[in-house]
PDB file of C-alpha atoms in Angstrom:
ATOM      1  CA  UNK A 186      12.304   1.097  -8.401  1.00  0.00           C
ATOM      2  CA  UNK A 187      14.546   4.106  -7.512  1.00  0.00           C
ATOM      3  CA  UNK A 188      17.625   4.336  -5.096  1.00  0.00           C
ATOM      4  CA  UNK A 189      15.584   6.472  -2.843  1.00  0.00           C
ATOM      5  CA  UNK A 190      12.303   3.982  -2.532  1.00  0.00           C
ATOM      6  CA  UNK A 191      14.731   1.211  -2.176  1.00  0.00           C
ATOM      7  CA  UNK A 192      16.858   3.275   0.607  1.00  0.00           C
ATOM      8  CA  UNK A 193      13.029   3.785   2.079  1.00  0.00           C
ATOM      9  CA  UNK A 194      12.354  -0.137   1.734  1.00  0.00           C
ATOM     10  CA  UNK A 195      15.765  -0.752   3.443  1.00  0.00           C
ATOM     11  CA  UNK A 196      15.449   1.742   6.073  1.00  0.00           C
ATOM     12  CA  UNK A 197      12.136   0.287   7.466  1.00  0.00           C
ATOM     13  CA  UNK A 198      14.055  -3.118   7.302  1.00  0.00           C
ATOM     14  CA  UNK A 199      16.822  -1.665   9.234  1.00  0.00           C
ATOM     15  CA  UNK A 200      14.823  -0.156  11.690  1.00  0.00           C
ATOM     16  CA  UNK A 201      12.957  -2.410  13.396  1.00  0.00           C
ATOM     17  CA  UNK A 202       9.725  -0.355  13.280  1.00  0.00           C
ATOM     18  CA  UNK A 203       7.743  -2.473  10.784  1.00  0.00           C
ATOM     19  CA  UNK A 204       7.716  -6.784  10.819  1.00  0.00           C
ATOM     20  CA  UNK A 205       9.797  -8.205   8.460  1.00  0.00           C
ATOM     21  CA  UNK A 206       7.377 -10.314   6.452  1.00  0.00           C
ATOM     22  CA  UNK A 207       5.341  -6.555   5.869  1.00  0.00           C
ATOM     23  CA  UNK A 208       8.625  -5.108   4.463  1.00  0.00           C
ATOM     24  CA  UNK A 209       8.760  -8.543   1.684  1.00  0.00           C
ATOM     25  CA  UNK A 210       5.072  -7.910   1.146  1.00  0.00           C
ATOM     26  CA  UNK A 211       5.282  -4.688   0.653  1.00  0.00           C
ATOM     27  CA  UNK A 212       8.696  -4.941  -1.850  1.00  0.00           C
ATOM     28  CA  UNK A 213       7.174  -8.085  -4.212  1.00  0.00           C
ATOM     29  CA  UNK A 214       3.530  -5.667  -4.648  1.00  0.00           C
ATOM     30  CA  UNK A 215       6.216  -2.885  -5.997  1.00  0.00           C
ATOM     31  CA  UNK A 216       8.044  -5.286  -8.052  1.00  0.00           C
ATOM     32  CA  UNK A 217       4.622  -6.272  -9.727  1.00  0.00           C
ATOM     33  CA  UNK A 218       3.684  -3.022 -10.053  1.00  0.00           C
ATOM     34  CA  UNK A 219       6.682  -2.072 -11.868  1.00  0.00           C
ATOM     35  CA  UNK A 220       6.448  -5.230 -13.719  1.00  0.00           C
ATOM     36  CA  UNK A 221       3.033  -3.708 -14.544  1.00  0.00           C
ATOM     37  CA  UNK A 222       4.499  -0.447 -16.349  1.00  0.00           C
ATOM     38  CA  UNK A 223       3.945   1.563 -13.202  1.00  0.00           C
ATOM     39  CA  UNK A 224       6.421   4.076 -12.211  1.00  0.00           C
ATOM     40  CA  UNK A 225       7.317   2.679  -8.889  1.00  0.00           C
ATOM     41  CA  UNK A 226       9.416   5.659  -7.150  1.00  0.00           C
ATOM     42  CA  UNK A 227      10.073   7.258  -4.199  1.00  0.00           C
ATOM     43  CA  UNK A 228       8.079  10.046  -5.863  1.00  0.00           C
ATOM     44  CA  UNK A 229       5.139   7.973  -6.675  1.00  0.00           C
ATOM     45  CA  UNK A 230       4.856   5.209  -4.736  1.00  0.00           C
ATOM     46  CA  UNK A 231       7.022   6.451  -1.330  1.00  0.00           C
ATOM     47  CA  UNK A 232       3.722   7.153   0.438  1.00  0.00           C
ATOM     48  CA  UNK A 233       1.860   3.785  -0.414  1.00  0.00           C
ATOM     49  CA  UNK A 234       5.133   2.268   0.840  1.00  0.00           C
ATOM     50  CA  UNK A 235       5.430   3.230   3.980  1.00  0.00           C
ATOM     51  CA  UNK A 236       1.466   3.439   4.884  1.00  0.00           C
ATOM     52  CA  UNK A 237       1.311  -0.208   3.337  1.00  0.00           C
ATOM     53  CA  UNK A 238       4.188  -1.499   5.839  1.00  0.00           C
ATOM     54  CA  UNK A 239       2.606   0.272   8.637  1.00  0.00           C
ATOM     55  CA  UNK A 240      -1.175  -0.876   8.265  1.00  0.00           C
ATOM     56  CA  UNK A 241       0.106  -4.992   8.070  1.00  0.00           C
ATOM     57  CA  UNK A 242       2.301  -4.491  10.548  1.00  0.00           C
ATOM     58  CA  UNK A 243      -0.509  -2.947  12.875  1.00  0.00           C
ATOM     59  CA  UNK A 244      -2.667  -5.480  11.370  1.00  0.00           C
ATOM     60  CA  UNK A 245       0.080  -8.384  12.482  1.00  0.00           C
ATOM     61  CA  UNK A 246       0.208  -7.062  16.011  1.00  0.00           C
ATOM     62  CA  UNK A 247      -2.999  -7.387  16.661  1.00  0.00           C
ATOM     63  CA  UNK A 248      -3.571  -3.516  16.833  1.00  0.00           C
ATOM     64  CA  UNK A 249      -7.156  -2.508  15.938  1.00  0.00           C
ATOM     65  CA  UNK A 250      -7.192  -0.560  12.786  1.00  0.00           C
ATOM     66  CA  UNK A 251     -10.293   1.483  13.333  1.00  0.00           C
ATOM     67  CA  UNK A 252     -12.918   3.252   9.770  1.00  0.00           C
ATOM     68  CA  UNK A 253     -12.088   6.945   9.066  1.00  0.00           C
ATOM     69  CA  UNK A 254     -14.074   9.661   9.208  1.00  0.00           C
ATOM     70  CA  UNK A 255     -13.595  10.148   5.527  1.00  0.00           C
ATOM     71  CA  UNK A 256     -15.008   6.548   4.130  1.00  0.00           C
ATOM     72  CA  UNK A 257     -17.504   7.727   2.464  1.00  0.00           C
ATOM     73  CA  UNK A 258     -15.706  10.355   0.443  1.00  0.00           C
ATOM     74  CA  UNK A 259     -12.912   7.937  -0.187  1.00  0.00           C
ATOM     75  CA  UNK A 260     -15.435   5.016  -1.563  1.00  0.00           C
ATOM     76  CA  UNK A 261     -16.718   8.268  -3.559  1.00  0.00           C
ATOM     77  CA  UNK A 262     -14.056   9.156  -5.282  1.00  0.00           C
ATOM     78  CA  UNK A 263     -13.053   5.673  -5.771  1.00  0.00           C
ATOM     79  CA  UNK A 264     -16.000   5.461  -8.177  1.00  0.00           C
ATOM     80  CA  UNK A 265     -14.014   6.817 -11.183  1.00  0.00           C
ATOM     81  CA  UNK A 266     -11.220   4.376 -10.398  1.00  0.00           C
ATOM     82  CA  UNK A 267     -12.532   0.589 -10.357  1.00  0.00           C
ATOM     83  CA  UNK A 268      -9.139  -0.491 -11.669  1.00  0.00           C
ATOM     84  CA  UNK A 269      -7.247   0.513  -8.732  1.00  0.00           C
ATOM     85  CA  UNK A 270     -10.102  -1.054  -6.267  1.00  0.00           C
ATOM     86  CA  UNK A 271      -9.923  -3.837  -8.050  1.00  0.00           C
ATOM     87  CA  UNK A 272      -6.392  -4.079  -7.734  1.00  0.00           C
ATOM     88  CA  UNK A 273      -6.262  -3.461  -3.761  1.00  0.00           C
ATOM     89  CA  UNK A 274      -8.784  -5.758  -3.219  1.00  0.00           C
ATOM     90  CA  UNK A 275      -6.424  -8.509  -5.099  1.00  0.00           C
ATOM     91  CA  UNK A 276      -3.542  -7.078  -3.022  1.00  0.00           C
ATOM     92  CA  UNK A 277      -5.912  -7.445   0.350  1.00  0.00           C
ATOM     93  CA  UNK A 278      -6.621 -10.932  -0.819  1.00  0.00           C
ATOM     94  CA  UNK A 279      -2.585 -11.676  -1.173  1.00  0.00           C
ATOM     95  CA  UNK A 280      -2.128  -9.644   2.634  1.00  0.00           C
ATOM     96  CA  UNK A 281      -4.358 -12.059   4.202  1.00  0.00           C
ATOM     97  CA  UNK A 282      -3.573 -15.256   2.443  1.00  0.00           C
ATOM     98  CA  UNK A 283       0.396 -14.815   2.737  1.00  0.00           C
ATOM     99  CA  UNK A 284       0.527 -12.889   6.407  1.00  0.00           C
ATOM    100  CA  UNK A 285      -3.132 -13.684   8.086  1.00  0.00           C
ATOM    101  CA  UNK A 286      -3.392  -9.979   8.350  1.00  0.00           C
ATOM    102  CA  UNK A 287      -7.179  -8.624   6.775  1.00  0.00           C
ATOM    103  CA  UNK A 288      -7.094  -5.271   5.779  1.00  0.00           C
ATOM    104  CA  UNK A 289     -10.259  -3.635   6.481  1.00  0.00           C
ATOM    105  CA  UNK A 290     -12.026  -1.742   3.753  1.00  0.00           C
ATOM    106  CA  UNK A 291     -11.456   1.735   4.920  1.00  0.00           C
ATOM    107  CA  UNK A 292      -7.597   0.369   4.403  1.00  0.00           C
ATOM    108  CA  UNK A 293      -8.412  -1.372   0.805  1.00  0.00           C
ATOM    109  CA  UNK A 294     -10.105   2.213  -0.083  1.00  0.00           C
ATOM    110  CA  UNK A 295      -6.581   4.224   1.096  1.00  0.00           C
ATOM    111  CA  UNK A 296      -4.794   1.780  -0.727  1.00  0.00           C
ATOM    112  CA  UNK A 297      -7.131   1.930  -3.894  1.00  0.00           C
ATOM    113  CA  UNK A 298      -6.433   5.581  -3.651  1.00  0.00           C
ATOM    114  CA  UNK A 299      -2.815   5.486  -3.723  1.00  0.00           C
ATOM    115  CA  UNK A 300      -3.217   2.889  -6.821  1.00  0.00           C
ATOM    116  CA  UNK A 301      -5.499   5.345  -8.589  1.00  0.00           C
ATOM    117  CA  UNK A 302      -2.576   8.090  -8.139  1.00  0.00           C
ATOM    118  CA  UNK A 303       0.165   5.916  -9.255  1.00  0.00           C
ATOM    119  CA  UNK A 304      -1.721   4.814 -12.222  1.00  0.00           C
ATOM    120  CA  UNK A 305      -2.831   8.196 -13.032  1.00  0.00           C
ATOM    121  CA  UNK A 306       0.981   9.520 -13.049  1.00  0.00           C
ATOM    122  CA  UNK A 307       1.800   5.988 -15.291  1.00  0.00           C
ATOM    123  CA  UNK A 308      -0.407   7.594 -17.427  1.00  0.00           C
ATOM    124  CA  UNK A 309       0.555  11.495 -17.792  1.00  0.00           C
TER     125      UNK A 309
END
């Protein structure tokens, strides 16, 4: 992990917006995705991050977390990429055994997506 993610990671902790236990969540997935060989960055992994934090901690509030528009074309594209759904759905699994909060699948699929990217850029 960068300076900048970690500043990112730290500034979420800091400021009160997101629950604590998302922020550790959300750090120990990057540190297993590094672990993994993936380039865990600010540049590649800054937007997973922060929508990550911010689905649990809507998810730990109790605030509804309602299907996009776009589903379909997400679960579409997703089709090429059964690595990284496979991987969110383990993540999901962690989410909601560790915190109690269940992701919905229209969050697994945005999460799958920003796996697919970060594996894609671990690879070129």
């Amino acid at each position: 992990m960068d300076d900048q993610l970690a500043l990112r990671i730290q500034l979420f902790r800091e400021g009160g917006q997101v629950r604590p236990e998302a922020v550790d969540f959300v750090a120990a997935e990057l540190t297993a995705l590094a672990d993994e060989g993936r380039p865990v960055t600010e540049k590649t992994a800054g937007m997973l991050t922060s929508h990550l934090m911010m689905a649990l901690t809507r998810l730990l509030d109790g605030e509804p977390v309602e299907a996009f528009l776009t589903d379909e074309q997400v679960a579409a594209e997703l089709d090429g990429h059964p690595e990284a759904v496979a991987r969110a759905r383990r993540t999901a699994a962690r989410a909601s055994a560790e915190l109690g909060a269940d992701l919905p699948t229209s969050e697994i699929n945005f999460l799958a997506m920003h796996l697919a990217v970060l594996a894609r850029r671990g690879t070129g």
